[in-house]
PDB file of C-alpha atoms in Angstrom:
ATOM      1  CA  MET A  16      33.968-241.284   9.837  1.00  0.00           C
ATOM      2  CA  PRO A  17      32.451-239.310   6.907  1.00  0.00           C
ATOM      3  CA  SER A  18      34.270-236.002   6.017  1.00  0.00           C
ATOM      4  CA  ASP A  19      32.805-232.674   5.036  1.00  0.00           C
ATOM      5  CA  CYS A  20      33.687-233.573   1.443  1.00  0.00           C
ATOM      6  CA  ASP A  21      31.287-236.398   1.320  1.00  0.00           C
ATOM      7  CA  PHE A  22      28.486-234.080   1.557  1.00  0.00           C
ATOM      8  CA  LEU A  23      26.940-232.529  -1.571  1.00  0.00           C
ATOM      9  CA  ILE A  24      26.379-228.829  -1.324  1.00  0.00           C
ATOM     10  CA  GLU A  25      23.728-227.710  -3.729  1.00  0.00           C
ATOM     11  CA  ASP A  26      24.207-223.979  -2.904  1.00  0.00           C
ATOM     12  CA  ILE A  27      26.965-221.924  -1.377  1.00  0.00           C
ATOM     13  CA  GLU A  28      24.336-220.532   0.991  1.00  0.00           C
ATOM     14  CA  ASP A  29      23.679-223.859   2.572  1.00  0.00           C
ATOM     15  CA  MET A  30      27.034-223.485   4.302  1.00  0.00           C
ATOM     16  CA  VAL A  31      25.870-220.365   6.241  1.00  0.00           C
ATOM     17  CA  SER A  32      23.836-221.128   9.409  1.00  0.00           C
ATOM     18  CA  THR A  33      21.578-218.923  11.134  1.00  0.00           C
ATOM     19  CA  HIS A  34      24.207-218.381  13.976  1.00  0.00           C
ATOM     20  CA  ASP A  35      26.683-216.829  11.655  1.00  0.00           C
ATOM     21  CA  PRO A  36      27.152-213.045  11.602  1.00  0.00           C
ATOM     22  CA  THR A  37      25.425-211.353   8.513  1.00  0.00           C
ATOM     23  CA  PRO A  38      27.708-209.210   6.207  1.00  0.00           C
ATOM     24  CA  HIS A  39      26.231-206.101   7.639  1.00  0.00           C
ATOM     25  CA  ASP A  40      27.166-207.396  11.231  1.00  0.00           C
ATOM     26  CA  ARG A  41      30.673-208.029  10.314  1.00  0.00           C
ATOM     27  CA  GLN A  42      30.905-204.532   8.544  1.00  0.00           C
ATOM     28  CA  PHE A  43      29.455-202.852  11.499  1.00  0.00           C
ATOM     29  CA  SER A  44      31.881-204.552  13.994  1.00  0.00           C
ATOM     30  CA  ARG A  45      34.833-202.884  12.117  1.00  0.00           C
ATOM     31  CA  LYS A  46      33.778-199.340  12.666  1.00  0.00           C
ATOM     32  CA  HIS A  47      36.015-198.931  15.759  1.00  0.00           C
ATOM     33  CA  ILE A  48      39.104-200.440  13.981  1.00  0.00           C
ATOM     34  CA  VAL A  49      41.683-197.774  13.103  1.00  0.00           C
ATOM     35  CA  PRO A  50      43.843-198.867  10.053  1.00  0.00           C
ATOM     36  CA  ARG A  51      47.529-198.503  10.555  1.00  0.00           C
ATOM     37  CA  ALA A  52      50.023-198.720   7.704  1.00  0.00           C
ATOM     38  CA  ARG A  53      52.475-201.359   7.703  1.00  0.00           C
ATOM     39  CA  ARG A  54      55.780-200.229   8.693  1.00  0.00           C
ATOM     40  CA  ARG A  55      58.398-201.331   6.214  1.00  0.00           C
ATOM     41  CA  LYS A  56      61.868-202.506   7.473  1.00  0.00           C
ATOM     42  CA  GLU A  57      64.008-199.606   6.747  1.00  0.00           C
ATOM     43  CA  HIS A  58      67.355-200.551   4.789  1.00  0.00           C
ATOM     44  CA  PRO A  59      70.171-198.121   4.733  1.00  0.00           C
ATOM     45  CA  SER A  60      70.662-196.616   1.193  1.00  0.00           C
ATOM     46  CA  ARG A  61      73.550-198.199  -0.677  1.00  0.00           C
ATOM     47  CA  GLU A  62      73.802-195.422  -3.041  1.00  0.00           C
ATOM     48  CA  GLU A  63      76.654-193.070  -2.343  1.00  0.00           C
ATOM     49  CA  LEU A  64      76.501-189.227  -2.770  1.00  0.00           C
ATOM     50  CA  GLN A  65      78.255-188.699  -6.048  1.00  0.00           C
ATOM     51  CA  THR A  66      80.643-185.566  -5.296  1.00  0.00           C
ATOM     52  CA  ASP A  67      84.239-184.714  -6.226  1.00  0.00           C
ATOM     53  CA  SER A  68      86.716-186.376  -3.966  1.00  0.00           C
ATOM     54  CA  VAL A  69      88.894-183.408  -4.127  1.00  0.00           C
ATOM     55  CA  ILE A  70      87.948-180.013  -2.689  1.00  0.00           C
ATOM     56  CA  PRO A  71      89.885-177.263  -4.618  1.00  0.00           C
ATOM     57  CA  GLY A  72      91.501-174.557  -2.342  1.00  0.00           C
ATOM     58  CA  THR A  73      92.789-176.740   0.161  1.00  0.00           C
ATOM     59  CA  GLN A  74      95.861-178.018  -1.404  1.00  0.00           C
ATOM     60  CA  LYS A  75      99.550-176.906  -0.817  1.00  0.00           C
ATOM     61  CA  VAL A  76     101.156-175.323  -3.845  1.00  0.00           C
ATOM     62  CA  TRP A  77     104.703-174.843  -5.093  1.00  0.00           C
ATOM     63  CA  VAL A  78     105.455-172.185  -7.584  1.00  0.00           C
ATOM     64  CA  LYS A  79     108.615-172.316  -9.720  1.00  0.00           C
ATOM     65  CA  THR A  80     109.579-169.641 -12.240  1.00  0.00           C
ATOM     66  CA  TRP A  81     112.212-169.498 -14.741  1.00  0.00           C
ATOM     67  CA  GLY A  82     113.365-166.305 -16.865  1.00  0.00           C
ATOM     68  CA  CYS A  83     113.094-162.640 -16.685  1.00  0.00           C
ATOM     69  CA  SER A  84     111.622-160.071 -14.489  1.00  0.00           C
ATOM     70  CA  HIS A  85     108.428-160.007 -16.298  1.00  0.00           C
ATOM     71  CA  ASN A  86     107.943-163.766 -15.833  1.00  0.00           C
ATOM     72  CA  SER A  87     108.875-163.518 -12.163  1.00  0.00           C
ATOM     73  CA  SER A  88     106.249-160.785 -11.697  1.00  0.00           C
ATOM     74  CA  ASP A  89     103.743-163.140 -13.358  1.00  0.00           C
ATOM     75  CA  GLY A  90     104.586-165.983 -10.883  1.00  0.00           C
ATOM     76  CA  GLU A  91     104.238-163.511  -7.937  1.00  0.00           C
ATOM     77  CA  TYR A  92     100.784-162.520  -9.103  1.00  0.00           C
ATOM     78  CA  MET A  93      99.651-166.210  -9.563  1.00  0.00           C
ATOM     79  CA  ALA A  94     101.048-167.083  -6.108  1.00  0.00           C
ATOM     80  CA  GLY A  95      99.056-164.134  -4.607  1.00  0.00           C
ATOM     81  CA  GLN A  96      95.839-165.163  -6.212  1.00  0.00           C
ATOM     82  CA  LEU A  97      96.166-168.803  -5.247  1.00  0.00           C
ATOM     83  CA  ALA A  98      96.935-167.732  -1.552  1.00  0.00           C
ATOM     84  CA  ALA A  99      93.866-165.319  -1.372  1.00  0.00           C
ATOM     85  CA  SER A 100      91.786-168.356  -2.632  1.00  0.00           C
ATOM     86  CA  GLY A 101      92.624-170.477   0.315  1.00  0.00           C
ATOM     87  CA  TYR A 102      95.634-172.448  -1.278  1.00  0.00           C
ATOM     88  CA  ARG A 103      98.713-172.878   0.958  1.00  0.00           C
ATOM     89  CA  MET A 104     101.830-171.699  -0.794  1.00  0.00           C
ATOM     90  CA  ILE A 105     104.935-173.612   0.337  1.00  0.00           C
ATOM     91  CA  ASP A 106     108.587-173.690  -0.601  1.00  0.00           C
ATOM     92  CA  SER A 107     109.086-177.439  -0.483  1.00  0.00           C
ATOM     93  CA  PRO A 108     108.275-179.200  -3.735  1.00  0.00           C
ATOM     94  CA  SER A 109     108.222-182.641  -2.154  1.00  0.00           C
ATOM     95  CA  ASP A 110     105.497-181.567   0.143  1.00  0.00           C
ATOM     96  CA  ALA A 111     103.268-179.809  -2.369  1.00  0.00           C
ATOM     97  CA  ASP A 112     100.311-181.197  -3.934  1.00  0.00           C
ATOM     98  CA  VAL A 113     100.365-178.963  -6.831  1.00  0.00           C
ATOM     99  CA  TRP A 114     103.220-177.901  -8.994  1.00  0.00           C
ATOM    100  CA  LEU A 115     102.828-174.512 -10.823  1.00  0.00           C
ATOM    101  CA  LEU A 116     105.697-174.333 -13.365  1.00  0.00           C
ATOM    102  CA  ASN A 117     106.142-170.828 -15.022  1.00  0.00           C
ATOM    103  CA  SER A 118     108.430-171.447 -17.769  1.00  0.00           C
ATOM    104  CA  CYS A 119     110.844-169.473 -20.046  1.00  0.00           C
ATOM    105  CA  THR A 120     111.520-170.123 -23.644  1.00  0.00           C
ATOM    106  CA  VAL A 121     114.564-167.725 -24.425  1.00  0.00           C
ATOM    107  CA  LYS A 122     117.272-170.319 -23.658  1.00  0.00           C
ATOM    108  CA  SER A 123     117.250-173.989 -24.252  1.00  0.00           C
ATOM    109  CA  PRO A 124     118.563-174.874 -20.704  1.00  0.00           C
ATOM    110  CA  ALA A 125     115.677-173.157 -18.919  1.00  0.00           C
ATOM    111  CA  GLU A 126     113.342-175.042 -21.195  1.00  0.00           C
ATOM    112  CA  ASP A 127     115.164-178.219 -20.550  1.00  0.00           C
ATOM    113  CA  HIS A 128     114.775-177.621 -16.638  1.00  0.00           C
ATOM    114  CA  PHE A 129     111.076-177.073 -17.290  1.00  0.00           C
ATOM    115  CA  ARG A 130     110.649-180.143 -19.077  1.00  0.00           C
ATOM    116  CA  ASN A 131     112.541-182.182 -16.604  1.00  0.00           C
ATOM    117  CA  SER A 132     110.499-180.659 -13.724  1.00  0.00           C
ATOM    118  CA  ILE A 133     107.242-181.814 -15.605  1.00  0.00           C
ATOM    119  CA  ARG A 134     108.586-185.386 -15.677  1.00  0.00           C
ATOM    120  CA  LYS A 135     109.670-185.244 -12.042  1.00  0.00           C
ATOM    121  CA  ALA A 136     106.356-184.128 -10.701  1.00  0.00           C
ATOM    122  CA  GLN A 137     104.453-186.634 -12.855  1.00  0.00           C
ATOM    123  CA  ASP A 138     106.706-189.294 -11.304  1.00  0.00           C
ATOM    124  CA  GLN A 139     105.839-188.205  -7.816  1.00  0.00           C
ATOM    125  CA  GLY A 140     102.144-188.176  -8.681  1.00  0.00           C
ATOM    126  CA  LYS A 141     101.830-184.322  -8.334  1.00  0.00           C
ATOM    127  CA  THR A 142      99.095-182.223 -10.051  1.00  0.00           C
ATOM    128  CA  VAL A 143     100.919-180.348 -12.679  1.00  0.00           C
ATOM    129  CA  VAL A 144      99.849-176.847 -14.122  1.00  0.00           C
ATOM    130  CA  VAL A 145     102.264-175.039 -16.373  1.00  0.00           C
ATOM    131  CA  ALA A 146     102.376-171.464 -17.493  1.00  0.00           C
ATOM    132  CA  GLY A 147     104.670-168.966 -19.120  1.00  0.00           C
ATOM    133  CA  CYS A 148     106.248-168.727 -22.542  1.00  0.00           C
ATOM    134  CA  VAL A 149     106.954-172.415 -23.442  1.00  0.00           C
ATOM    135  CA  PRO A 150     103.318-173.635 -23.389  1.00  0.00           C
ATOM    136  CA  GLN A 151     101.995-170.335 -24.923  1.00  0.00           C
ATOM    137  CA  ALA A 152     104.308-170.543 -27.820  1.00  0.00           C
ATOM    138  CA  GLN A 153     104.178-174.522 -28.225  1.00  0.00           C
ATOM    139  CA  PRO A 154     101.052-175.761 -26.577  1.00  0.00           C
ATOM    140  CA  ARG A 155     101.067-178.904 -28.702  1.00  0.00           C
ATOM    141  CA  MET A 156     104.325-180.394 -27.448  1.00  0.00           C
ATOM    142  CA  ASP A 157     104.226-183.958 -26.792  1.00  0.00           C
ATOM    143  CA  TYR A 158     105.270-183.463 -22.944  1.00  0.00           C
ATOM    144  CA  LEU A 159     102.465-180.859 -22.519  1.00  0.00           C
ATOM    145  CA  LYS A 160      99.734-183.320 -23.617  1.00  0.00           C
ATOM    146  CA  GLY A 161      96.979-183.555 -20.713  1.00  0.00           C
ATOM    147  CA  LEU A 162      98.289-180.766 -18.955  1.00  0.00           C
ATOM    148  CA  SER A 163      96.415-177.597 -17.846  1.00  0.00           C
ATOM    149  CA  ILE A 164      97.933-174.297 -19.327  1.00  0.00           C
ATOM    150  CA  ILE A 165      97.792-170.742 -18.186  1.00  0.00           C
ATOM    151  CA  GLY A 166      98.471-168.181 -20.934  1.00  0.00           C
ATOM    152  CA  VAL A 167     100.737-165.402 -20.276  1.00  0.00           C
ATOM    153  CA  GLN A 168      97.943-163.051 -20.595  1.00  0.00           C
ATOM    154  CA  GLN A 169      95.509-165.211 -18.376  1.00  0.00           C
ATOM    155  CA  ILE A 170      97.300-165.232 -15.205  1.00  0.00           C
ATOM    156  CA  ASP A 171      94.358-163.562 -13.473  1.00  0.00           C
ATOM    157  CA  ARG A 172      92.400-166.871 -14.003  1.00  0.00           C
ATOM    158  CA  VAL A 173      95.036-169.040 -12.268  1.00  0.00           C
ATOM    159  CA  VAL A 174      92.794-169.994  -9.591  1.00  0.00           C
ATOM    160  CA  GLU A 175      90.131-171.388 -11.941  1.00  0.00           C
ATOM    161  CA  VAL A 176      92.738-173.538 -13.842  1.00  0.00           C
ATOM    162  CA  VAL A 177      94.365-174.903 -10.527  1.00  0.00           C
ATOM    163  CA  ASP A 178      90.723-175.709  -9.385  1.00  0.00           C
ATOM    164  CA  GLU A 179      89.892-177.771 -12.283  1.00  0.00           C
ATOM    165  CA  ALA A 180      93.440-179.272 -12.358  1.00  0.00           C
ATOM    166  CA  VAL A 181      93.259-180.743  -8.833  1.00  0.00           C
ATOM    167  CA  LYS A 182      89.817-182.303  -9.738  1.00  0.00           C
ATOM    168  CA  GLY A 183      91.428-184.253 -12.728  1.00  0.00           C
ATOM    169  CA  HIS A 184      90.371-181.844 -15.464  1.00  0.00           C
ATOM    170  CA  THR A 185      92.420-180.203 -18.363  1.00  0.00           C
ATOM    171  CA  VAL A 186      91.930-176.461 -18.860  1.00  0.00           C
ATOM    172  CA  ARG A 187      93.915-174.484 -21.355  1.00  0.00           C
ATOM    173  CA  LEU A 188      93.394-170.550 -21.496  1.00  0.00           C
ATOM    174  CA  LEU A 189      95.635-169.182 -24.083  1.00  0.00           C
ATOM    175  CA  ALA A 190      93.650-166.470 -25.738  1.00  0.00           C
ATOM    176  CA  GLN A 191      94.917-162.755 -26.229  1.00  0.00           C
ATOM    177  CA  LYS A 192      93.233-160.063 -24.307  1.00  0.00           C
ATOM    178  CA  LYS A 193      91.779-157.486 -26.256  1.00  0.00           C
ATOM    179  CA  ASP A 194      89.639-154.199 -25.909  1.00  0.00           C
ATOM    180  CA  ASN A 195      87.770-153.049 -28.884  1.00  0.00           C
ATOM    181  CA  GLY A 196      90.178-154.819 -31.174  1.00  0.00           C
ATOM    182  CA  LYS A 197      93.225-153.479 -29.456  1.00  0.00           C
ATOM    183  CA  ARG A 198      95.446-155.966 -27.862  1.00  0.00           C
ATOM    184  CA  LEU A 199      95.955-155.296 -24.034  1.00  0.00           C
ATOM    185  CA  GLY A 200      99.085-155.542 -22.118  1.00  0.00           C
ATOM    186  CA  GLY A 201      97.781-158.545 -20.108  1.00  0.00           C
ATOM    187  CA  ALA A 202      96.139-159.211 -16.792  1.00  0.00           C
ATOM    188  CA  ARG A 203      95.460-156.242 -14.722  1.00  0.00           C
ATOM    189  CA  LEU A 204      97.979-154.704 -12.227  1.00  0.00           C
ATOM    190  CA  ASP A 205      95.955-154.575  -9.031  1.00  0.00           C
ATOM    191  CA  LEU A 206      95.814-158.352  -8.492  1.00  0.00           C
ATOM    192  CA  PRO A 207      97.037-159.884  -5.148  1.00  0.00           C
ATOM    193  CA  LYS A 208     100.764-160.702  -5.145  1.00  0.00           C
ATOM    194  CA  ILE A 209     103.264-162.520  -3.123  1.00  0.00           C
ATOM    195  CA  ARG A 210     106.853-161.076  -3.749  1.00  0.00           C
ATOM    196  CA  LYS A 211     109.863-163.341  -3.577  1.00  0.00           C
ATOM    197  CA  ASN A 212     111.768-160.314  -2.207  1.00  0.00           C
ATOM    198  CA  PRO A 213     109.583-158.209  -0.067  1.00  0.00           C
ATOM    199  CA  LEU A 214     111.607-155.173  -0.840  1.00  0.00           C
ATOM    200  CA  ILE A 215     111.334-155.369  -4.543  1.00  0.00           C
ATOM    201  CA  GLU A 216     108.086-154.647  -6.482  1.00  0.00           C
ATOM    202  CA  ILE A 217     108.169-155.688 -10.114  1.00  0.00           C
ATOM    203  CA  ILE A 218     105.857-153.571 -12.263  1.00  0.00           C
ATOM    204  CA  SER A 219     105.234-154.686 -15.860  1.00  0.00           C
ATOM    205  CA  ILE A 220     104.901-151.797 -18.192  1.00  0.00           C
ATOM    206  CA  ASN A 221     104.267-153.699 -21.287  1.00  0.00           C
ATOM    207  CA  THR A 222     104.364-157.114 -22.782  1.00  0.00           C
ATOM    208  CA  GLY A 223     105.415-158.422 -26.269  1.00  0.00           C
ATOM    209  CA  CYS A 224     108.018-157.117 -28.596  1.00  0.00           C
ATOM    210  CA  LEU A 225     108.309-154.917 -31.791  1.00  0.00           C
ATOM    211  CA  ASN A 226     111.195-156.924 -33.203  1.00  0.00           C
ATOM    212  CA  ALA A 227     111.180-160.236 -34.949  1.00  0.00           C
ATOM    213  CA  CYS A 228     114.625-161.659 -34.028  1.00  0.00           C
ATOM    214  CA  THR A 229     115.077-165.286 -35.662  1.00  0.00           C
ATOM    215  CA  TYR A 230     116.778-166.632 -32.662  1.00  0.00           C
ATOM    216  CA  CYS A 231     114.156-165.584 -30.190  1.00  0.00           C
ATOM    217  CA  LYS A 232     110.881-167.604 -29.461  1.00  0.00           C
ATOM    218  CA  THR A 233     109.575-164.941 -27.002  1.00  0.00           C
ATOM    219  CA  LYS A 234     107.876-163.067 -29.647  1.00  0.00           C
ATOM    220  CA  HIS A 235     105.811-166.092 -30.529  1.00  0.00           C
ATOM    221  CA  ALA A 236     104.692-166.187 -26.778  1.00  0.00           C
ATOM    222  CA  ARG A 237     104.312-162.622 -25.852  1.00  0.00           C
ATOM    223  CA  GLY A 238     103.100-161.486 -29.416  1.00  0.00           C
ATOM    224  CA  ASP A 239     103.325-157.864 -30.530  1.00  0.00           C
ATOM    225  CA  LEU A 240     104.153-155.029 -28.088  1.00  0.00           C
ATOM    226  CA  ALA A 241     101.202-153.814 -25.998  1.00  0.00           C
ATOM    227  CA  SER A 242     101.464-151.368 -23.013  1.00  0.00           C
ATOM    228  CA  TYR A 243      99.547-150.808 -19.780  1.00  0.00           C
ATOM    229  CA  ALA A 244      98.007-147.584 -19.229  1.00  0.00           C
ATOM    230  CA  VAL A 245      99.714-144.866 -17.392  1.00  0.00           C
ATOM    231  CA  GLU A 246      97.212-144.668 -14.865  1.00  0.00           C
ATOM    232  CA  GLU A 247      97.476-148.376 -13.987  1.00  0.00           C
ATOM    233  CA  LEU A 248     101.093-148.107 -13.831  1.00  0.00           C
ATOM    234  CA  VAL A 249     100.848-145.131 -11.340  1.00  0.00           C
ATOM    235  CA  GLU A 250      98.340-146.805  -9.228  1.00  0.00           C
ATOM    236  CA  ARG A 251     100.174-149.976  -9.001  1.00  0.00           C
ATOM    237  CA  ALA A 252     103.310-148.065  -7.913  1.00  0.00           C
ATOM    238  CA  ARG A 253     101.115-146.419  -5.279  1.00  0.00           C
ATOM    239  CA  GLN A 254      99.805-149.598  -4.006  1.00  0.00           C
ATOM    240  CA  SER A 255     103.270-151.214  -3.604  1.00  0.00           C
ATOM    241  CA  PHE A 256     104.322-148.358  -1.182  1.00  0.00           C
ATOM    242  CA  GLN A 257     101.081-147.967   0.629  1.00  0.00           C
ATOM    243  CA  GLY A 258     101.112-148.992   4.305  1.00  0.00           C
ATOM    244  CA  GLU A 259     104.748-149.939   4.496  1.00  0.00           C
ATOM    245  CA  SER A 260     107.340-148.275   6.549  1.00  0.00           C
ATOM    246  CA  HIS A 261     110.270-149.869   5.067  1.00  0.00           C
ATOM    247  CA  THR A 262     112.093-148.938   1.864  1.00  0.00           C
ATOM    248  CA  ARG A 263     110.790-150.743  -1.236  1.00  0.00           C
ATOM    249  CA  VAL A 264     112.501-150.608  -4.634  1.00  0.00           C
ATOM    250  CA  PRO A 265     110.315-150.603  -7.813  1.00  0.00           C
ATOM    251  CA  VAL A 266     111.441-152.481 -10.853  1.00  0.00           C
ATOM    252  CA  LEU A 267     110.075-151.699 -14.260  1.00  0.00           C
ATOM    253  CA  ALA A 268     109.859-154.630 -16.519  1.00  0.00           C
ATOM    254  CA  GLY A 269     108.818-154.636 -20.029  1.00  0.00           C
TER     255      GLY A 269
END
């Protein structure tokens, strides 16, 4: 039986018979057809949203302070600001996510305890933020490498530093506060505060020292003497008594 391929076609038009629809007829027959876009099979995106895995302000913080009344006041101010920002202040170091270690550099035992606490926190996988006179005076010490530092005059920015520390960043704020070239006493006195003793308010009247004793490193940390304005001191004293029915004993530190 002969196949279609056995016939020789002189022209392509020889393949079209008179019964076949013309091109016009084929086009006309499509006018009622509504084209539809082909639905693509939707695949869930494998790209994950890139965000920080840690949300600052939700962690538990333990504050440890060594040293003088001035340093204790700084620790209370830092705790108050962190609590106001949403952090939970706790008394158990083992349950805390963040250790805020507020150091003293006057005596070697206090500095040794501070250094040992850093190592202990790191061994337990805690986030460590250091403050006080030791890192202010000697920020390049080997055991302070990679740690976030809050300077003695930068305690009003403790929330910023802790926020970045819990995200794995390192922040160091060690600058001196000045106004028109004049060194200020430090962070302002109207900041939130959590007192360790609810009956005692520590009010810092100044910071730094006029002397230069060879045995004391505090001068290297606190710098030259700078005082708070009298108006600030009076207002802080007024705030410490405001709205309280029990007796509170103000303690002046400087």
